[in-house]
Coordinates of C-alpha atoms (C1' of nucleotides) and ligand atoms in Angstrom, one line a residue:
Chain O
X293 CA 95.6 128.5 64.3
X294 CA 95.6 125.7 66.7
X295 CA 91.6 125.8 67.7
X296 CA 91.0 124.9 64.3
X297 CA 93.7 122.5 63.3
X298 CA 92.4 121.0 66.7
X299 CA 88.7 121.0 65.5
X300 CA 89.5 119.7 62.1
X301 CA 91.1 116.9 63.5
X302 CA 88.4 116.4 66.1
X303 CA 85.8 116.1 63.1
X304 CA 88.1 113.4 60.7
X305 CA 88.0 110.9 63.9
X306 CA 84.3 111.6 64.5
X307 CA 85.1 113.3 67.8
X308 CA 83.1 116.2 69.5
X309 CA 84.9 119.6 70.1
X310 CA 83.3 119.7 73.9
X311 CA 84.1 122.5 76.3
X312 CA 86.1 120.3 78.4
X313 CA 88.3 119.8 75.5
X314 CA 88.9 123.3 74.3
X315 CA 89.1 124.5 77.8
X316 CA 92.3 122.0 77.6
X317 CA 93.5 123.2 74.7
X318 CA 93.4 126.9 75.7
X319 CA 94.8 126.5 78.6
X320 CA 97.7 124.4 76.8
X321 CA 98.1 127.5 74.7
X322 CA 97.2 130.3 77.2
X323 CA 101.6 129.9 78.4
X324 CA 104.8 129.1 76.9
X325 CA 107.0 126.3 78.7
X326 CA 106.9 122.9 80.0
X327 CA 104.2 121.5 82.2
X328 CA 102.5 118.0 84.2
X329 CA 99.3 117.0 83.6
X330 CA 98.3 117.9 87.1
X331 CA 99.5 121.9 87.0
X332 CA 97.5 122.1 83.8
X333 CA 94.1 120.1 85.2
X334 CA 95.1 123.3 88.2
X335 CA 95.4 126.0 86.2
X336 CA 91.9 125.3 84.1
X337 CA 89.9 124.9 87.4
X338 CA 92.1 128.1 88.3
X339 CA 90.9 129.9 85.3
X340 CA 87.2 129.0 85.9
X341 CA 86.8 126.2 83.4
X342 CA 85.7 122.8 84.3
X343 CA 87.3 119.4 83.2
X344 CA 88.2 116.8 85.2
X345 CA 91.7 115.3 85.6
X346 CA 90.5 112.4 83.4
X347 CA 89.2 114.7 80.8
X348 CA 92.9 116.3 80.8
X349 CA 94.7 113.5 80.4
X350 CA 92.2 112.1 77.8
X351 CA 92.2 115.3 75.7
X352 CA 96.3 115.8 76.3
X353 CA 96.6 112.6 74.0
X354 CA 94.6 113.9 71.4
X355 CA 96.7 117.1 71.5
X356 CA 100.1 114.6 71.6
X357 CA 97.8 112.5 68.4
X358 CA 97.7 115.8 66.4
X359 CA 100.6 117.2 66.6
X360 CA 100.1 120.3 68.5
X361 CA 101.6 119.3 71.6
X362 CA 104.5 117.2 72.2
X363 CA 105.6 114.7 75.4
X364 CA 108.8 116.1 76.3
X365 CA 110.1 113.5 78.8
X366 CA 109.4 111.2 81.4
X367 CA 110.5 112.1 85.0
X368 CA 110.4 109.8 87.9
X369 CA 107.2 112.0 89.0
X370 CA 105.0 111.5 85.7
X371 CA 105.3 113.0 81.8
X372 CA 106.4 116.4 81.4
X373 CA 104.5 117.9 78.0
X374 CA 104.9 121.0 75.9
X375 CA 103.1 122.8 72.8
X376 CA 105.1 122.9 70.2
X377 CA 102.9 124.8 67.4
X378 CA 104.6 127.8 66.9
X379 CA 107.5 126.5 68.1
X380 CA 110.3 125.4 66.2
X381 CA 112.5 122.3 67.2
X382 CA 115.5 122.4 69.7
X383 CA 117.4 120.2 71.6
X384 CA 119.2 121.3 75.6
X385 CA 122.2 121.4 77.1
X386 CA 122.0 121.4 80.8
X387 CA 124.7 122.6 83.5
X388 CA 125.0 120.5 85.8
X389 CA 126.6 123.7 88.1
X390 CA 123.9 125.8 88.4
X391 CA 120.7 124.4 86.1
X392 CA 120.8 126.7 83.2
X393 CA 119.6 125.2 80.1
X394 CA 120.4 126.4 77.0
X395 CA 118.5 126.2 73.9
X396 CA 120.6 124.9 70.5
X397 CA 119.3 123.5 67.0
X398 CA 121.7 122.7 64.7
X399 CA 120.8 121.5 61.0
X400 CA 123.9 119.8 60.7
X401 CA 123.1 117.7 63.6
X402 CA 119.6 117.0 62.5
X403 CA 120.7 116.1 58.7
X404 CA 123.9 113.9 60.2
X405 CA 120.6 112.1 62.7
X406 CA 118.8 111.5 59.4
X407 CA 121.4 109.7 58.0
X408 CA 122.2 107.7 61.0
X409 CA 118.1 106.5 60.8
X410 CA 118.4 105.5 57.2
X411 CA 121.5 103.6 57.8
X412 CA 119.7 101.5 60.2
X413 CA 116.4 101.5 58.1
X414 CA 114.8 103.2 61.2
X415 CA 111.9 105.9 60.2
X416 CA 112.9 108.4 63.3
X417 CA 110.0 110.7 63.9
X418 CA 111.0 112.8 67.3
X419 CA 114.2 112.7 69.7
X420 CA 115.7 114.0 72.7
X421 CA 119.6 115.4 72.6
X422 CA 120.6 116.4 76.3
X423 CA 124.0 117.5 76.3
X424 CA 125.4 117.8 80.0
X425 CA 128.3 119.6 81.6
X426 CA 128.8 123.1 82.8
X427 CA 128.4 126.7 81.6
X428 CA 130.5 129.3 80.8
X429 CA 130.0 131.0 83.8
X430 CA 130.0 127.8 86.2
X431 CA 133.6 127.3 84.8
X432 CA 135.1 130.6 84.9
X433 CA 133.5 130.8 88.4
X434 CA 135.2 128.0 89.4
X435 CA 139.0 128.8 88.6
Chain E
X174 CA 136.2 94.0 87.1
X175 CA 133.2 94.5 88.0
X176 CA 133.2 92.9 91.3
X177 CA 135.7 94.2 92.8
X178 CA 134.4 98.2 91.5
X179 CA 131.0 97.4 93.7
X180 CA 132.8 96.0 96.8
X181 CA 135.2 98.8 97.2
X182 CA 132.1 101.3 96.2
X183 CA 130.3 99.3 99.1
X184 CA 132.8 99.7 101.3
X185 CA 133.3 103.5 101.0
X186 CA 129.8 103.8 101.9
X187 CA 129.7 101.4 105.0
X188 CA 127.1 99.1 103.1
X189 CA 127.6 95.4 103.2
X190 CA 128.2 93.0 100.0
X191 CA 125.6 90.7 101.3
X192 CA 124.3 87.4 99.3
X193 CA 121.6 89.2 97.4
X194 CA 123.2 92.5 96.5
X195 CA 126.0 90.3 94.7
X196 CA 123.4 88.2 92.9
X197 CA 122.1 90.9 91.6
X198 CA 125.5 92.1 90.3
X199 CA 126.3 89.1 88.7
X200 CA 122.9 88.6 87.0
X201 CA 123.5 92.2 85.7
X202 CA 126.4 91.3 84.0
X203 CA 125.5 88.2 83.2
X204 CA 124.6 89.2 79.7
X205 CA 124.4 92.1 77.5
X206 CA 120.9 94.3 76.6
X207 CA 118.8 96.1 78.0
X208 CA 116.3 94.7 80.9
X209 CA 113.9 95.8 82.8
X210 CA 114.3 95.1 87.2
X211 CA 110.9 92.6 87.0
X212 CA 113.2 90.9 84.2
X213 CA 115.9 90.6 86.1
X214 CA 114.3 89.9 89.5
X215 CA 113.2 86.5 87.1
X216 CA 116.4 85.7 85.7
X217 CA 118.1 85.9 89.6
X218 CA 114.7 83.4 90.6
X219 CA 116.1 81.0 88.1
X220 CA 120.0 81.0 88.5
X221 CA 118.9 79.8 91.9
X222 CA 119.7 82.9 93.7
X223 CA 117.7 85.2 96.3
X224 CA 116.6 88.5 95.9
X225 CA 113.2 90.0 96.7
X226 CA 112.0 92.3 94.5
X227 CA 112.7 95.4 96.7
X228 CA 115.9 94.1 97.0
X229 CA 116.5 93.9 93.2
X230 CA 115.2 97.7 92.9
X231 CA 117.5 99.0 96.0
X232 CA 120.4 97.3 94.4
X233 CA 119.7 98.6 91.4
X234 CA 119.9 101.7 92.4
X235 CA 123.6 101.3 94.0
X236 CA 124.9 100.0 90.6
X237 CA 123.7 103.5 89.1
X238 CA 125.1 105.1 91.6
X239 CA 128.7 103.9 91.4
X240 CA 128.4 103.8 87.8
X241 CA 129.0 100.6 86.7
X242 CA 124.8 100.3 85.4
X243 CA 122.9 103.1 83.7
X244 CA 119.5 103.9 82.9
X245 CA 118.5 103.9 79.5
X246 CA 115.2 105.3 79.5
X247 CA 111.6 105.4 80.7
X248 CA 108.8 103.9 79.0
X249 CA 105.6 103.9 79.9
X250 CA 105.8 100.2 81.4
X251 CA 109.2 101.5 83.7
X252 CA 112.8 102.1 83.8
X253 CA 115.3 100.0 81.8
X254 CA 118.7 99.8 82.4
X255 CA 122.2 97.8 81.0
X256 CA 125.1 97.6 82.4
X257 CA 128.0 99.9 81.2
X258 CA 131.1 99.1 82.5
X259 CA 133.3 97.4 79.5
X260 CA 130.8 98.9 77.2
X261 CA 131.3 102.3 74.7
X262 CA 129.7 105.0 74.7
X263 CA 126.3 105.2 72.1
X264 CA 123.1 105.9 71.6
X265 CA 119.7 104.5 70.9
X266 CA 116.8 104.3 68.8
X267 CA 113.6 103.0 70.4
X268 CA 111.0 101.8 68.6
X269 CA 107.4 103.0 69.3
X270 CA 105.7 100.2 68.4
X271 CA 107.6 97.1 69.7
X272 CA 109.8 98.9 71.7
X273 CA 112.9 97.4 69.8
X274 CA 116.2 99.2 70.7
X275 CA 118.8 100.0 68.1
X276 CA 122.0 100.9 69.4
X277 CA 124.4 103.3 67.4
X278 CA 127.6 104.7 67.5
X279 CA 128.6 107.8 65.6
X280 CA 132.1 109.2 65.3
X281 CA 130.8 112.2 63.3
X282 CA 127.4 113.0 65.9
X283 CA 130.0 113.0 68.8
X284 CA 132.3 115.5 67.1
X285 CA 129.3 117.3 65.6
X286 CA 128.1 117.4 69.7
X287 CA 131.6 118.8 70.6
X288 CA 131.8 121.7 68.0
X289 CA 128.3 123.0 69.3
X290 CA 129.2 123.2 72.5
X291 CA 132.3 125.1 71.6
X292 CA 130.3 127.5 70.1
X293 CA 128.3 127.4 72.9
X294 CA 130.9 127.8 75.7
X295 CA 129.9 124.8 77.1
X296 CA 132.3 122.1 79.0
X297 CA 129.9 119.1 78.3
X298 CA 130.2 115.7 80.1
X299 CA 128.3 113.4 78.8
X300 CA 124.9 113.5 76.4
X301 CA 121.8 111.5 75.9
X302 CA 120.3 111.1 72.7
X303 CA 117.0 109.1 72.0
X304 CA 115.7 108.7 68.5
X305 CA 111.9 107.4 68.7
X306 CA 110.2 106.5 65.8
X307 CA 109.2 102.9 63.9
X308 CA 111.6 100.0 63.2
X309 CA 111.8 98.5 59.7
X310 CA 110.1 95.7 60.9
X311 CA 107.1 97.1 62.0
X312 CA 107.0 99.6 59.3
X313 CA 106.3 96.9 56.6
X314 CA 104.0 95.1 59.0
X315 CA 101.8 98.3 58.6
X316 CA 101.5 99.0 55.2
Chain L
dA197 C1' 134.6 82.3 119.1
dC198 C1' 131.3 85.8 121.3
dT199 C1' 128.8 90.0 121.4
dG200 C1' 126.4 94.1 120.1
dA201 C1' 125.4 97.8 117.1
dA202 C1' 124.5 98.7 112.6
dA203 C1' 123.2 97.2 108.3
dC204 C1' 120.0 94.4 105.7
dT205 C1' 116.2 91.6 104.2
dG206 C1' 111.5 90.2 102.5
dA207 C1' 106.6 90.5 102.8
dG208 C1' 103.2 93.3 102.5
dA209 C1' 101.4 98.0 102.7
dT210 C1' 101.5 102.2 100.4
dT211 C1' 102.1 105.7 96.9
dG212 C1' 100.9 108.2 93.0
dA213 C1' 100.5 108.9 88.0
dA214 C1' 97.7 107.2 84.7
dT215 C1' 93.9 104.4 82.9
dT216 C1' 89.4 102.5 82.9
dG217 C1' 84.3 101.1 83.8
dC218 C1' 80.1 102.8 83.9
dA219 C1' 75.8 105.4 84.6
dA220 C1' 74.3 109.9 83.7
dT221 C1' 74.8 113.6 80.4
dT222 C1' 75.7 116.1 76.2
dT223 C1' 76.2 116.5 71.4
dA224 C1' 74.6 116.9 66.8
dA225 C1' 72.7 114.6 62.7
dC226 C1' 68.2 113.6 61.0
Chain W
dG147 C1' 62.1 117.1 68.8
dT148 C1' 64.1 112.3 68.7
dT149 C1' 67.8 109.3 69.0
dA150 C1' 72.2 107.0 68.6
dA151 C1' 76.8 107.8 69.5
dA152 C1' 80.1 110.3 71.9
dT153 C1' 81.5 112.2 76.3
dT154 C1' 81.8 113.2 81.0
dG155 C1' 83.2 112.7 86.0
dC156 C1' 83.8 109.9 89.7
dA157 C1' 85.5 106.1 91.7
dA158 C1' 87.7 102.0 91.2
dT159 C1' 91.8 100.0 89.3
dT160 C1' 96.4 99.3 87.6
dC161 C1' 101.1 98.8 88.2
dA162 C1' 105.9 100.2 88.8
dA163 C1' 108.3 101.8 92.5
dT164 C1' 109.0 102.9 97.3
dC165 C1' 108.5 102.4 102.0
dT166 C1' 107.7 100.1 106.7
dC167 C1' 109.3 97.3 110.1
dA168 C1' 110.1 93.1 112.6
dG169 C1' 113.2 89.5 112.2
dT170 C1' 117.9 88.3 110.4
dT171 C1' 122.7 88.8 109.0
dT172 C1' 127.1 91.0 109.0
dC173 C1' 131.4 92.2 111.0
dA174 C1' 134.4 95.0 113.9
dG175 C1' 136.0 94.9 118.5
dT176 C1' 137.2 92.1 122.0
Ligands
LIG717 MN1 117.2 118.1 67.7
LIG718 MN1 122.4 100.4 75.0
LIG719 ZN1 126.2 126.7 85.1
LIG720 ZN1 109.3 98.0 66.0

DNA sequence: ACTGAAACTGAGATTGAATTGCAATTTAAC
DNA sequence: GTTAAATTGCAATTCAATCTCAGTTTCAGT
């Protein structure tokens, strides 16, 4: 479970599991979706935890350094971040219509990526697909 | 060409080609890559041209707009951008320790795209796709 | 050419996410 | 307990990007 994995790698660097940090990652865990540094440093003082919006940020790159939690994008407003243990990988398609975003993960697509790193002797460790365009329902609407 | 695309997009929108906003066109397409607006804002300095930098940024932003300049990406330093018109479509790989970029077509990845949107119902445009990770280079640097 | 209204510019101020310096505090190994 | 190392919060700082605005340029109409 992700306290410990966090712990354990808390110990390896030398680091101190402090309440500020595992207030951060509870609260990281405590929902499912995409969030900004600033809703999250919110929703702890919301939840009657303490830890200041340096502490966030400082303890969010230790979650990003371990694994548990993953930078999905950069937005013109700031980083947009996600947990991802627990959660397998998928890529978006976005309608440009009416917003929906589906979900996809193809292995094909993730084998035939593989390929395309070794090619170019590039070790690929994360990406982002965004397919964009418009739903089913945004096209039938439309005709 | 190039030129002439900008004017007419210019002229649709009652903005003027003035001196600066067509220095920065040309210094976009002056060369091919990637570059970052402080980068370019330098290069225009040194062709002998005039552009402030808030010029360089507000231009910048036209060229998106009509489509003949894109954004790549975000780092954490700030946008970068190429110019696209007379270029084909492809993707990149970034890498997250030089931040070298690898550009890379696939026939197979774009048809691979279109069958999952098929089976998605999805009409999609166009697509994004980012592979981060470490360059060859700085792979055997490491170890 | 001249004129005026609208568009444009550059310099500096401002914004805002993210990082950092530092003195006070907390942690945990001994 | 004692003590060294790690950690915290606050405020200061950074830096790309945007904005403000007074002076300048453009150009359609005459
Ligand atoms: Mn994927
Ligand atoms: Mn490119
Ligand atoms: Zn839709
Ligand atoms: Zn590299």
């Amino acid at each position: 479970m992700e306290n410990k994995i966090f712990r354990n790698f808390l110990g390896e660097k030398g680091l101190k599991p402090t309440k500020e940090r595992i207030a951060v990652l509870s609260e990281v865990f405590s929902f499912h979706g995409h969030f900004e540094p600033e809703y999250l440093y919110l929703r702890i003082k919301n939840a009657g935890s303490k830890a200041s919006r340096a502490s966030v940020y400082r303890t969010l790159s230790l979650l990003v350094e371990c694994g548990l939690v993953k930078k999905v994008t950069r937005t013109e407003k700031g980083n947009i971040y996600e947990h991802t243990y627990g959660h397998s990988h998928h890529d978006h398609m976005i309608c440009d219509a009416c917003g929906e975003i589906i979900e996809f993960y193809s292995e094909k697509l993730e084998n035939l990526q593989d390929e395309i790193c070794a090619e170019n002797s590039f070790a690929g460790s994360t990406h982002t697909l965004e397919i964009r365009g418009h739903c089913k329902k945004c096209r039938t609407k439309q005709s």
